[in-house]
XYZ file of C-alpha atoms in Angstrom:
737
model
C 0.000 0.000 0.000
C 1.754 3.132 -1.251
C 0.995 6.309 -3.154
C 3.824 7.625 -5.328
C 4.046 10.970 -7.104
C 6.472 10.995 -10.029
C 6.990 14.717 -10.490
C 8.858 14.514 -13.798
C 5.958 12.561 -15.309
C 3.285 14.382 -13.298
C 1.942 10.943 -12.440
C 0.300 9.570 -9.295
C 0.534 5.819 -8.731
C -1.807 4.410 -6.087
C -1.082 0.818 -5.018
C -3.413 -1.190 -2.800
C -3.065 -4.886 -1.882
C -2.783 -6.251 -5.435
C -4.099 -3.331 -7.486
C -2.706 -0.214 -9.148
C -4.524 2.980 -10.059
C -2.751 5.777 -11.950
C -3.525 9.432 -12.608
C -1.500 11.803 -14.792
C -1.709 15.571 -15.015
C -2.097 16.610 -18.658
C -1.809 20.391 -19.001
C -3.213 20.564 -15.467
C -6.173 18.257 -16.163
C -6.168 15.047 -14.062
C -6.300 12.208 -16.604
C -7.085 8.578 -15.868
C -4.209 6.291 -16.885
C -4.762 2.820 -15.458
C -6.765 0.652 -13.046
C -6.062 -3.044 -12.737
C -3.525 -5.586 -11.463
C -0.649 -4.166 -9.470
C 2.226 -2.689 -11.478
C 5.776 -2.165 -10.305
C 6.662 1.469 -9.721
C 10.168 0.917 -11.068
C 8.883 -0.455 -14.371
C 8.406 1.609 -17.533
C 5.167 3.486 -16.866
C 5.726 6.370 -19.283
C 3.685 7.136 -22.382
C 0.689 5.011 -21.433
C -1.770 7.669 -22.532
C -2.188 8.008 -26.288
C -3.115 11.251 -28.032
C -4.430 11.981 -31.493
C -5.870 15.073 -33.093
C -9.523 14.602 -34.022
C -11.875 16.593 -36.216
C -13.231 20.015 -35.323
C -16.167 18.471 -33.476
C -13.768 17.615 -30.647
C -12.540 21.124 -29.685
C -8.999 21.814 -28.459
C -8.712 23.711 -25.148
C -4.883 23.777 -25.409
C -4.036 25.821 -28.551
C -0.417 24.644 -28.723
C -1.377 20.951 -28.674
C -4.123 19.968 -31.094
C -4.039 16.357 -29.862
C -5.595 17.416 -26.554
C -9.361 17.516 -26.351
C -11.418 16.981 -23.248
C -13.871 15.208 -25.544
C -11.328 12.385 -25.939
C -9.111 12.650 -22.851
C -9.782 9.987 -20.183
C -10.454 12.086 -17.102
C -10.688 11.738 -13.336
C -13.339 14.385 -12.695
C -14.758 15.697 -15.982
C -16.402 19.099 -16.205
C -19.160 20.643 -18.233
C -18.884 23.247 -20.952
C -15.193 23.273 -21.880
C -15.132 20.774 -24.774
C -16.174 17.481 -23.127
C -19.608 16.447 -24.412
C -19.900 13.296 -22.311
C -21.693 13.272 -18.970
C -19.800 15.468 -16.516
C -19.006 14.604 -12.921
C -20.129 17.999 -11.669
C -21.873 21.163 -12.830
C -21.953 24.579 -11.199
C -24.088 27.629 -11.895
C -22.609 31.047 -11.131
C -24.493 34.142 -10.043
C -24.296 35.564 -13.583
C -26.233 32.525 -14.812
C -23.285 30.882 -16.575
C -22.521 27.196 -15.992
C -18.877 27.112 -17.018
C -16.018 26.253 -14.698
C -12.613 24.839 -15.553
C -10.821 22.948 -12.823
C -7.076 22.397 -13.070
C -4.494 21.049 -10.663
C -3.362 23.350 -7.845
C -1.791 21.065 -5.228
C -1.942 17.687 -3.567
C -1.152 15.977 -0.313
C -0.623 12.356 0.676
C -1.573 11.336 4.227
C -1.520 8.088 6.155
C -4.881 6.669 7.211
C -8.276 7.795 6.011
C -9.936 11.054 7.074
C -13.600 10.778 8.097
C -16.322 12.389 5.998
C -18.216 15.055 7.914
C -21.828 14.019 8.506
C -21.675 10.989 6.195
C -21.118 7.254 6.623
C -17.858 5.947 5.180
C -15.278 3.193 5.303
C -12.959 3.688 8.277
C -9.568 2.441 9.430
C -8.609 1.324 12.909
C -5.027 2.523 12.533
C -3.157 4.703 10.062
C -1.111 1.809 8.706
C -4.189 0.287 7.065
C -4.591 2.913 4.355
C -3.125 5.907 2.583
C -5.039 8.826 1.096
C -4.342 11.175 -1.813
C -6.114 14.539 -1.780
C -5.916 16.154 -5.198
C -6.862 19.838 -5.116
C -8.304 21.430 -8.257
C -9.154 25.112 -8.698
C -11.213 27.332 -10.991
C -9.599 30.777 -10.883
C -12.597 32.661 -12.321
C -15.196 31.502 -9.754
C -12.949 30.667 -6.813
C -14.298 27.107 -6.717
C -11.957 24.583 -5.122
C -12.624 20.862 -5.566
C -10.717 18.258 -3.560
C -10.697 14.744 -4.980
C -10.026 12.165 -2.267
C -8.630 8.688 -3.022
C -7.928 6.089 -0.318
C -6.157 2.784 -0.982
C -5.942 -0.082 1.509
C -3.246 -2.442 2.719
C -5.479 -5.507 2.992
C -8.140 -4.961 0.319
C -8.170 -4.573 -3.453
C -10.429 -1.588 -2.969
C -10.300 2.168 -3.253
C -12.678 4.811 -1.960
C -13.369 8.099 -3.695
C -15.220 11.213 -2.588
C -15.214 14.917 -3.415
C -15.373 18.108 -1.385
C -16.421 21.426 -2.951
C -15.302 24.676 -1.328
C -16.417 28.136 -2.440
C -13.355 30.352 -2.061
C -14.854 33.056 -4.255
C -16.799 36.204 -3.410
C -20.143 35.164 -4.880
C -22.535 32.315 -4.227
C -22.391 29.175 -6.375
C -25.047 26.581 -7.030
C -24.076 22.940 -7.399
C -26.431 21.274 -9.867
C -24.404 18.075 -10.113
C -21.845 16.701 -7.650
C -20.922 13.067 -8.241
C -18.571 11.061 -6.071
C -16.504 9.277 -8.727
C -15.941 9.070 -12.456
C -13.674 6.607 -14.284
C -12.928 6.565 -18.020
C -12.113 3.101 -19.396
C -10.175 2.865 -22.676
C -12.595 0.483 -24.395
C -16.171 -0.752 -24.179
C -15.679 -4.518 -24.311
C -17.606 -5.009 -21.082
C -20.856 -6.296 -19.727
C -22.688 -4.160 -17.182
C -24.101 -5.874 -14.107
C -26.540 -4.288 -11.659
C -29.315 -5.226 -9.221
C -32.969 -4.403 -9.885
C -36.385 -5.322 -8.523
C -39.415 -4.101 -6.628
C -41.019 -4.604 -3.227
C -40.844 -8.345 -2.307
C -38.588 -8.969 -5.348
C -35.433 -7.059 -4.590
C -31.916 -7.172 -6.061
C -32.299 -9.543 -8.975
C -29.118 -9.786 -11.030
C -29.174 -8.071 -14.426
C -26.328 -8.382 -16.939
C -26.133 -6.865 -20.408
C -23.357 -5.971 -22.872
C -22.410 -2.339 -23.285
C -23.081 -0.616 -26.599
C -22.967 3.015 -27.781
C -25.143 5.064 -25.464
C -25.655 4.681 -21.746
C -26.809 2.188 -19.122
C -28.212 4.143 -16.189
C -29.175 2.809 -12.760
C -30.833 5.298 -10.409
C -33.348 6.127 -7.720
C -35.500 9.251 -7.586
C -37.580 7.985 -4.630
C -35.737 9.670 -1.767
C -34.131 6.362 -0.747
C -31.812 3.860 -2.356
C -35.015 1.903 -3.148
C -36.306 -1.595 -3.861
C -36.143 -0.849 -7.580
C -32.406 -0.269 -8.013
C -29.440 -0.709 -5.701
C -26.552 1.821 -5.547
C -24.163 -0.636 -7.204
C -22.823 -1.268 -10.697
C -20.063 -3.473 -12.080
C -18.269 -3.700 -15.405
C -16.937 -7.119 -16.305
C -15.309 -8.626 -19.341
C -17.756 -10.695 -21.435
C -15.999 -13.964 -20.557
C -15.867 -13.175 -16.838
C -17.945 -15.365 -14.539
C -18.052 -16.248 -10.849
C -14.462 -17.444 -10.686
C -12.371 -15.791 -13.374
C -12.100 -12.640 -15.436
C -11.790 -8.944 -14.730
C -14.503 -7.179 -12.755
C -14.666 -3.519 -11.706
C -17.219 -2.831 -8.952
C -18.753 0.503 -7.897
C -20.803 0.826 -4.697
C -22.115 4.061 -3.174
C -22.176 4.555 0.606
C -25.440 6.474 0.542
C -29.122 5.826 1.296
C -30.880 8.490 -0.775
C -31.335 9.387 -4.443
C -28.389 8.081 -6.446
C -27.305 7.605 -10.043
C -24.770 5.232 -11.605
C -24.102 5.278 -15.313
C -21.910 3.544 -17.893
C -21.691 5.668 -21.060
C -19.997 4.460 -24.255
C -18.794 7.338 -26.408
C -18.098 7.780 -30.119
C -14.578 6.347 -29.834
C -15.559 3.241 -27.872
C -14.425 4.531 -24.484
C -16.597 3.923 -21.426
C -17.256 6.453 -18.677
C -18.613 5.112 -15.396
C -19.911 7.697 -12.936
C -21.641 7.416 -9.574
C -23.015 9.717 -6.898
C -26.036 11.681 -5.707
C -28.668 11.756 -8.440
C -28.533 15.170 -10.171
C -32.285 14.917 -10.750
C -34.049 17.491 -8.553
C -30.772 18.215 -6.757
C -29.234 21.616 -6.164
C -27.028 22.996 -3.401
C -26.314 26.655 -2.702
C -22.704 27.340 -1.726
C -22.235 30.732 -0.156
C -18.675 32.135 0.038
C -16.689 30.070 2.522
C -19.131 27.146 2.543
C -18.298 23.589 1.507
C -20.169 20.499 0.317
C -19.080 16.896 0.828
C -20.217 14.108 -1.499
C -20.881 10.563 -0.303
C -18.205 7.944 -0.798
C -17.925 5.523 -3.713
C -16.187 2.205 -3.001
C -14.417 0.779 -6.052
C -13.233 -2.849 -6.127
C -11.074 -4.573 -8.723
C -11.132 -8.356 -9.074
C -9.226 -10.652 -11.428
C -11.131 -13.594 -9.908
C -14.542 -12.839 -11.351
C -17.661 -11.782 -9.526
C -16.903 -14.049 -6.590
C -13.606 -12.288 -5.939
C -15.280 -8.884 -6.149
C -18.049 -9.940 -3.771
C -15.694 -11.370 -1.169
C -13.710 -8.119 -1.142
C -16.878 -6.099 -0.574
C -18.029 -8.580 2.085
C -14.819 -8.417 4.122
C -14.500 -4.650 3.751
C -18.110 -3.888 4.656
C -18.257 -6.439 7.466
C -15.086 -5.205 9.191
C -14.547 -1.577 8.105
C -18.039 -0.210 7.404
C -20.158 -1.893 10.074
C -19.200 -0.579 13.511
C -19.855 -0.978 17.196
C -20.193 -3.746 19.722
C -22.198 -5.990 17.393
C -19.825 -5.856 14.418
C -17.899 -8.973 15.434
C -20.486 -10.592 17.710
C -22.604 -13.570 16.752
C -26.092 -12.326 15.897
C -29.021 -13.762 17.895
C -31.664 -16.140 16.560
C -34.980 -14.326 16.839
C -38.701 -14.746 16.467
C -40.813 -11.835 15.239
C -44.578 -11.714 15.780
C -45.565 -9.758 12.638
C -46.775 -12.594 10.430
C -47.970 -14.443 13.548
C -50.355 -11.771 14.846
C -50.116 -8.612 12.733
C -51.876 -5.922 14.843
C -53.993 -8.360 16.844
C -52.128 -9.279 20.033
C -51.941 -8.761 23.773
C -49.327 -9.433 26.423
C -50.483 -12.996 27.052
C -50.284 -13.900 23.351
C -46.797 -12.408 23.046
C -45.581 -14.230 26.138
C -46.981 -17.511 24.842
C -44.971 -17.197 21.619
C -41.872 -16.218 23.602
C -42.284 -19.199 25.942
C -42.472 -21.659 23.058
C -39.537 -19.930 21.361
C -37.381 -20.242 24.463
C -38.112 -23.949 24.696
C -36.864 -24.338 21.117
C -33.605 -22.497 21.828
C -34.521 -19.181 20.174
C -32.754 -16.272 21.859
C -34.631 -13.046 21.069
C -38.281 -12.016 20.793
C -39.100 -8.983 18.632
C -42.388 -7.133 19.130
C -43.392 -5.696 15.765
C -45.864 -2.989 14.701
C -48.960 -2.206 16.766
C -47.685 -1.623 20.329
C -48.037 2.195 20.441
C -50.708 4.912 20.232
C -54.022 3.475 19.006
C -52.403 1.309 16.409
C -54.948 -1.392 15.509
C -54.258 -0.962 11.777
C -51.863 1.001 9.596
C -54.195 4.023 9.558
C -53.022 5.854 12.686
C -50.555 6.665 15.454
C -47.150 6.799 13.749
C -45.276 9.520 15.608
C -47.011 8.846 18.933
C -44.326 6.735 20.587
C -46.237 5.879 23.753
C -47.454 2.388 24.618
C -51.013 1.291 23.809
C -52.409 0.457 27.264
C -55.413 -1.332 25.757
C -53.124 -4.034 24.369
C -50.389 -3.798 26.979
C -52.041 -2.468 30.166
C -48.859 -2.898 32.206
C -46.630 -1.346 29.568
C -43.565 -2.420 27.648
C -41.541 -2.801 30.820
C -43.864 -5.552 32.050
C -43.956 -7.295 28.658
C -40.161 -7.201 28.357
C -39.842 -8.646 31.862
C -42.236 -11.466 30.983
C -40.241 -12.271 27.835
C -36.938 -12.128 29.691
C -38.285 -14.417 32.425
C -38.135 -17.189 29.827
C -34.453 -16.538 29.210
C -34.968 -14.482 26.048
C -33.876 -11.005 25.060
C -36.481 -8.392 24.054
C -36.576 -6.422 20.803
C -38.862 -3.738 19.405
C -40.086 -2.442 16.023
C -40.188 1.315 15.367
C -40.827 3.504 12.325
C -39.457 6.867 13.500
C -39.250 8.648 10.141
C -43.010 8.556 9.577
C -46.118 10.281 10.894
C -49.787 9.347 10.522
C -52.209 12.194 9.720
C -54.350 10.546 12.391
C -51.884 11.099 15.236
C -51.419 13.500 18.110
C -48.019 14.494 16.706
C -49.452 15.524 13.336
C -52.287 17.419 14.934
C -49.717 19.392 16.971
C -47.187 19.870 14.158
C -48.707 19.548 10.675
C -45.714 21.457 9.265
C -43.237 18.814 10.473
C -43.728 16.563 7.444
C -42.195 16.908 4.011
C -44.664 19.047 2.070
C -45.109 21.972 -0.302
C -47.446 24.770 0.847
C -50.884 24.819 -0.800
C -50.289 21.406 -2.420
C -51.995 18.180 -1.391
C -49.964 15.808 0.732
C -49.778 12.416 -0.945
C -50.157 9.567 1.523
C -48.767 6.046 1.196
C -49.765 3.364 3.687
C -51.781 6.154 5.335
C -48.620 7.994 6.353
C -46.426 10.992 5.620
C -42.680 11.475 6.053
C -41.290 13.611 8.840
C -38.879 16.319 7.706
C -35.591 15.122 9.192
C -33.776 18.114 7.749
C -35.343 19.999 10.686
C -33.470 20.017 13.980
C -36.660 20.230 16.045
C -37.985 17.045 14.415
C -34.735 15.203 15.057
C -34.698 16.403 18.675
C -38.246 15.146 19.237
C -37.444 11.725 17.777
C -34.209 11.367 19.712
C -35.923 12.208 22.995
C -38.956 9.997 22.299
C -36.877 6.982 21.314
C -34.315 7.526 24.056
C -37.144 7.577 26.577
C -38.195 4.092 25.466
C -34.714 2.609 25.109
C -33.696 3.990 28.522
C -36.636 2.508 30.430
C -37.331 -0.739 28.576
C -34.634 -3.477 28.489
C -34.409 -3.458 24.687
C -31.451 -5.273 23.123
C -32.608 -5.128 19.480
C -34.457 -2.530 17.407
C -35.967 -3.057 13.969
C -36.011 0.392 12.311
C -38.567 0.457 9.495
C -39.406 2.982 6.745
C -42.443 2.177 4.618
C -42.803 4.749 1.869
C -40.905 6.954 -0.571
C -40.804 10.732 -0.842
C -43.389 12.910 -2.590
C -43.950 16.672 -2.397
C -40.312 17.097 -1.378
C -40.113 20.417 0.402
C -39.270 21.801 3.821
C -40.970 24.598 5.716
C -37.605 25.431 7.295
C -35.635 26.024 4.097
C -35.523 29.177 1.998
C -36.781 29.061 -1.586
C -33.228 28.950 -2.971
C -32.487 25.854 -0.894
C -35.582 23.713 -1.527
C -33.620 21.435 -3.882
C -31.393 20.589 -0.916
C -34.263 18.989 1.001
C -33.797 15.344 0.014
C -30.063 15.340 0.781
C -30.519 17.334 3.994
C -33.063 14.689 5.002
C -30.398 12.007 4.613
C -27.872 14.054 6.584
C -30.477 14.494 9.334
C -31.280 10.781 9.345
C -27.603 9.889 9.623
C -27.159 12.365 12.476
C -30.150 10.931 14.368
C -28.982 7.353 13.895
C -25.452 8.205 14.950
C -26.662 9.791 18.187
C -28.857 6.801 19.003
C -26.316 4.068 18.284
C -23.723 6.043 20.251
C -26.006 6.459 23.261
C -27.247 2.852 23.156
C -24.252 0.778 22.024
C -25.733 -2.398 23.519
C -28.705 -2.332 21.120
C -28.430 -4.272 17.864
C -30.172 -2.097 15.266
C -31.588 -3.678 12.105
C -32.555 -1.490 9.168
C -35.750 -2.163 7.247
C -37.681 -0.384 4.521
C -40.614 -2.558 3.585
C -37.943 -5.231 3.611
C -35.037 -4.374 1.330
C -35.998 -0.893 0.137
C -32.966 0.682 1.792
C -30.402 -2.126 1.720
C -27.315 -0.032 1.098
C -23.840 0.616 2.550
C -24.940 3.900 4.127
C -27.362 2.144 6.454
C -24.850 -0.583 7.334
C -22.575 2.049 8.859
C -25.184 2.614 11.590
C -27.077 -0.686 11.569
C -24.989 -3.784 10.821
C -27.864 -5.811 9.401
C -30.907 -5.230 7.198
C -34.225 -7.051 6.783
C -33.509 -8.425 3.323
C -37.063 -8.554 1.978
C -40.668 -8.674 3.151
C -40.947 -11.749 0.910
C -40.199 -14.736 3.143
C -41.006 -17.420 0.555
C -38.038 -19.797 0.392
C -38.010 -20.032 -3.417
C -38.199 -16.266 -3.970
C -35.540 -15.753 -1.308
C -33.022 -17.785 -3.351
C -32.829 -15.028 -5.978
C -33.133 -12.201 -3.467
C -30.335 -13.460 -1.216
C -28.135 -14.511 -4.149
C -28.412 -11.056 -5.723
C -27.885 -9.298 -2.404
C -24.659 -11.257 -1.923
C -23.125 -9.557 -4.965
C -22.202 -6.708 -2.635
C -23.408 -7.368 0.900
C -22.093 -9.937 3.420
C -24.194 -12.721 4.892
C -23.870 -11.038 8.309
C -25.915 -8.118 6.956
C -28.889 -10.187 5.724
C -31.909 -10.807 7.951
C -33.538 -14.103 6.885
C -36.540 -15.742 8.578
C -38.649 -18.874 8.350
C -42.344 -18.038 7.939
C -45.581 -19.996 7.834
C -47.091 -21.727 4.808
C -48.967 -21.093 2.639
C -46.545 -18.201 2.321
C -48.194 -14.824 3.014
C -46.673 -13.155 -0.060
C -46.985 -15.764 -2.848
C -49.124 -18.552 -1.335
C -46.505 -21.238 -1.967
C -46.172 -24.260 0.318
C -42.559 -25.298 0.900
C -41.097 -27.801 3.389
C -40.013 -26.463 6.756
C -36.546 -27.937 6.210
C -36.105 -25.963 2.973
C -37.360 -22.771 4.564
C -34.844 -23.315 7.335
C -31.912 -23.977 5.004
C -32.601 -20.780 3.038
C -32.984 -18.685 6.190
C -29.860 -20.218 7.776
C -27.906 -18.624 4.924
C -28.313 -15.267 6.686
C -29.047 -13.891 10.159
C -31.471 -16.601 11.202
C -34.928 -16.201 12.674
C -38.624 -17.086 12.563
C -41.707 -15.074 11.633
C -44.687 -17.237 12.547
C -46.901 -18.327 15.435
C -44.906 -21.022 17.189
C -47.850 -21.849 19.456
C -49.823 -23.240 16.502
C -47.169 -25.654 15.235
C -47.482 -29.444 15.677
C -44.887 -31.247 17.771
C -43.044 -32.693 14.776
C -42.461 -29.210 13.314
C -41.270 -27.914 16.671
C -38.755 -30.761 16.722
C -37.483 -29.686 13.295
C -37.153 -26.085 14.491
C -35.262 -27.215 17.566
C -32.813 -29.062 15.329
C -32.471 -26.041 13.007
C -31.745 -23.726 15.915
C -29.116 -26.094 17.312
C -27.480 -26.488 13.894
C -27.334 -22.736 13.354
C -25.853 -22.105 16.790
C -23.169 -24.701 16.108
C -22.217 -23.046 12.803
C -23.273 -19.435 13.391
C -19.810 -17.879 13.394
C -18.866 -19.741 10.214
C -22.074 -18.705 8.426
C -22.023 -15.068 9.509
C -18.288 -14.454 8.991
C -17.185 -17.058 6.447
C -16.155 -16.341 2.874
C -19.118 -16.833 0.531
C -18.726 -18.837 -2.671
C -21.683 -18.935 -5.043
C -21.848 -22.355 -6.737
C -25.081 -22.371 -8.772
C -27.240 -19.418 -9.720
C -31.033 -19.391 -9.297
C -31.127 -17.092 -12.332
C -29.661 -19.826 -14.562
C -31.634 -22.966 -13.802
C -33.515 -25.215 -11.418
C -30.672 -25.495 -8.886
C -29.133 -23.030 -6.456
C -26.077 -23.627 -4.293
C -23.637 -21.626 -2.205
C -21.123 -22.322 0.517
C -19.407 -20.502 3.355
C -15.769 -21.211 4.174
C -13.839 -20.320 7.324
C -10.832 -18.010 7.053
C -8.396 -20.909 7.590
C -10.409 -23.005 5.087
C -10.717 -25.900 7.508
C -14.514 -25.657 7.850
C -17.324 -25.047 5.395
C -21.117 -25.164 5.155
C -22.657 -26.049 1.805
C -26.324 -25.413 0.941
C -27.982 -26.948 -2.132
C -31.550 -26.254 -3.313
C -33.732 -27.870 -5.965
C -36.769 -25.804 -6.959
C -38.803 -28.333 -8.980
C -38.603 -32.085 -8.857
C -37.009 -33.761 -11.881
C -38.420 -37.149 -12.988
C -35.742 -39.775 -13.591
C -33.174 -37.035 -13.120
C -29.419 -37.097 -13.699
C -26.809 -38.001 -11.111
C -25.420 -34.768 -9.733
C -22.081 -33.654 -8.392
C -21.571 -30.224 -6.889
C -18.113 -28.760 -7.444
C -17.045 -26.856 -4.338
C -14.762 -23.849 -3.983
C -12.421 -22.195 -1.516
C -11.069 -25.343 0.162
C -7.465 -26.374 0.897
C -6.435 -28.646 -1.970
C -4.123 -30.770 0.174
C -6.470 -31.355 3.112
C -8.922 -34.197 3.635
C -12.429 -33.209 4.692
C -15.013 -35.119 6.655
C -18.415 -34.419 5.075
C -21.647 -34.826 7.054
C -23.742 -37.654 5.654
C -20.758 -39.426 4.044
C -18.555 -42.140 5.523
C -15.615 -41.469 3.203
C -13.311 -38.515 3.503
C -12.602 -36.375 0.477
C -9.473 -34.468 -0.455
C -10.034 -30.778 -1.115
C -8.821 -30.950 -4.713
C -11.288 -33.768 -5.459
C -14.192 -31.817 -3.958
C -13.333 -28.785 -6.076
C -12.420 -30.543 -9.345
C -14.770 -33.560 -9.353
C -17.380 -32.481 -6.849
C -19.502 -33.728 -4.000
C -22.232 -36.286 -4.854
C -25.720 -34.848 -4.316
C -28.259 -37.420 -3.128
C -31.518 -37.680 -5.122
C -34.079 -35.142 -3.940
C -37.633 -36.242 -4.650
C -40.292 -33.581 -5.081
C -40.451 -29.845 -5.375
C -38.696 -27.261 -3.188
C -36.137 -29.558 -1.635
C -32.788 -28.781 -0.057
C -29.815 -30.410 1.587
C -26.833 -29.085 3.537
C -23.360 -30.441 4.207
C -20.837 -29.600 6.904
C -17.189 -29.985 5.940
C -14.467 -30.318 8.571
C -10.802 -30.704 7.708
C -8.930 -33.642 9.202
C -5.256 -34.620 9.032
C -4.047 -36.180 5.821
C -5.231 -39.793 5.605
C -1.808 -41.424 5.917
C -0.871 -39.414 8.977
C -4.112 -40.405 10.719
C -3.659 -44.109 9.914
C -0.141 -44.073 11.288
């Protein structure tokens, strides 16, 4: 991990674990030179960039060198209006109405470690030796705009983070209309683009398509990262697959409106850009003020998508997630939502908790309906006081009753919302996002509180702190069940209304940071109608996310597989629910539901009191199995073996860091009459070790398991699954002797 500056060549060479990234100053413009496998600094790195004069439609900003055009130069942070006609990374409007700025190099500094981003979640380091950071300062002399490009490379990861800070050093106000976090120009377009798309209950399905002239754009305009698109994009060579080939990943540490784009230009170059969505965004910068963009995390892999994913998993699990729960085993829980919905009382809750405790489950989570007059989704959001009709002795009594059975107590909240039918809304109708004299669009009978306002954040912090301080809560499920409409704030001036959506996110991050700091013992789980805000920004405050409201085992195969492209198993909430499934009506075996859910943070979402004895026995076995292998599942390296997007089979495995243990999960969706004999080729094992495999008498050498495969027993019927535990033993001859 080093950052070199070769002054004679005006070249910066950033080296992470096994990756190089190079920037060269060309007439003061930062040009992109290289990103890929690590290069030696003492090798011949001159004359990598190629220049050629083009026709008059590619203008020349440097009169003495006709081969220079910003329309053809690969750039690090391209600008608008000075001869580059591709999508810019930023755009500024001056007080005279013009939109032209021209940033050129002014200075740089190289520092050990990684500076924090003010008010924003970001990758962190635990000591300065883990990373090195380049801050490249650009300046527009006419406007006084200073832009600082920040690059951090890591000692132990093939990853780099990028962010940008804008500073108005001029005498007049500026308006940012576009402020992306990263832009990279690739020298060709021989790539496929991979991204994750979906909708509520069908999140993060894998999409892959070849690039062609024009643009592939992935974005959210919903005020959150959304169910529909995830703030992630990857370019990969057409022959790249799970295990081999070049992959370049881009992931944004942000939870609001975002945009990621891959644009192929007239000369076959590809520009990838990522950051806050410019749509409906504007930010006023008065003299002396600054603006910080979110952070983009860029990962290079020469080992296909699997290599990229494992880098993101390790980085996000250990240097994005924080706090006491980062490295702890996560508890097995039962949630009452699909068991009772709004219809419950203290006795019913205790009955479920009692049965759960007898099965070995560790945590009970009380979901929606415990506060205000919340008998349906039509009222009471914002009124965070207990409903004494349902719980006459309060949450304290209910928590004590749950804990008397040896279980921890958790609670559902939806702090960002307010019901029009609530005491809070009647007191403060201006506290929601709204535009004066316009109707207020409701969704799920609720509006969104304006978290850009300090008084709103203060109210929520005090209300939630009052609960968490008096009730022995060890887990909080933080939900958010609608997207933004009528985006406006009564607190902001007219010139700053386009700042509302981003100021909301800054306010949300501030509120979350205060709560997780004050209550470090609480495990917070993010939720947004399931996976509507499954993004790196939320993981910085809440180390796990409810993956989807769809708990059907078959649908979850695609959802969890797609989620694993970027996010570690330790971040995925996964529960067993009742059948027929409440979302799709499918009936799947309890064993299959358990095997799918055990591939994440394990739990149950059903009424345990209604289950027959034989199903309770199965659950008891599942709970014991998960406890035995929890650390391996939550922290192991994930290898995807068979894709649910490609056929009738799905398989993945988790391997310990020393590669001496592994858990393998195999799923068959539909039964196959007179089917073929199957072997499953494994990955990530030690080639020279012998492994004992559960269910088999023989031991298998690692190279055999990976090159020939593990025999899969016949699975009769639909929706079947099987798991295998692998444990390394001494080489066979040594053990015989």
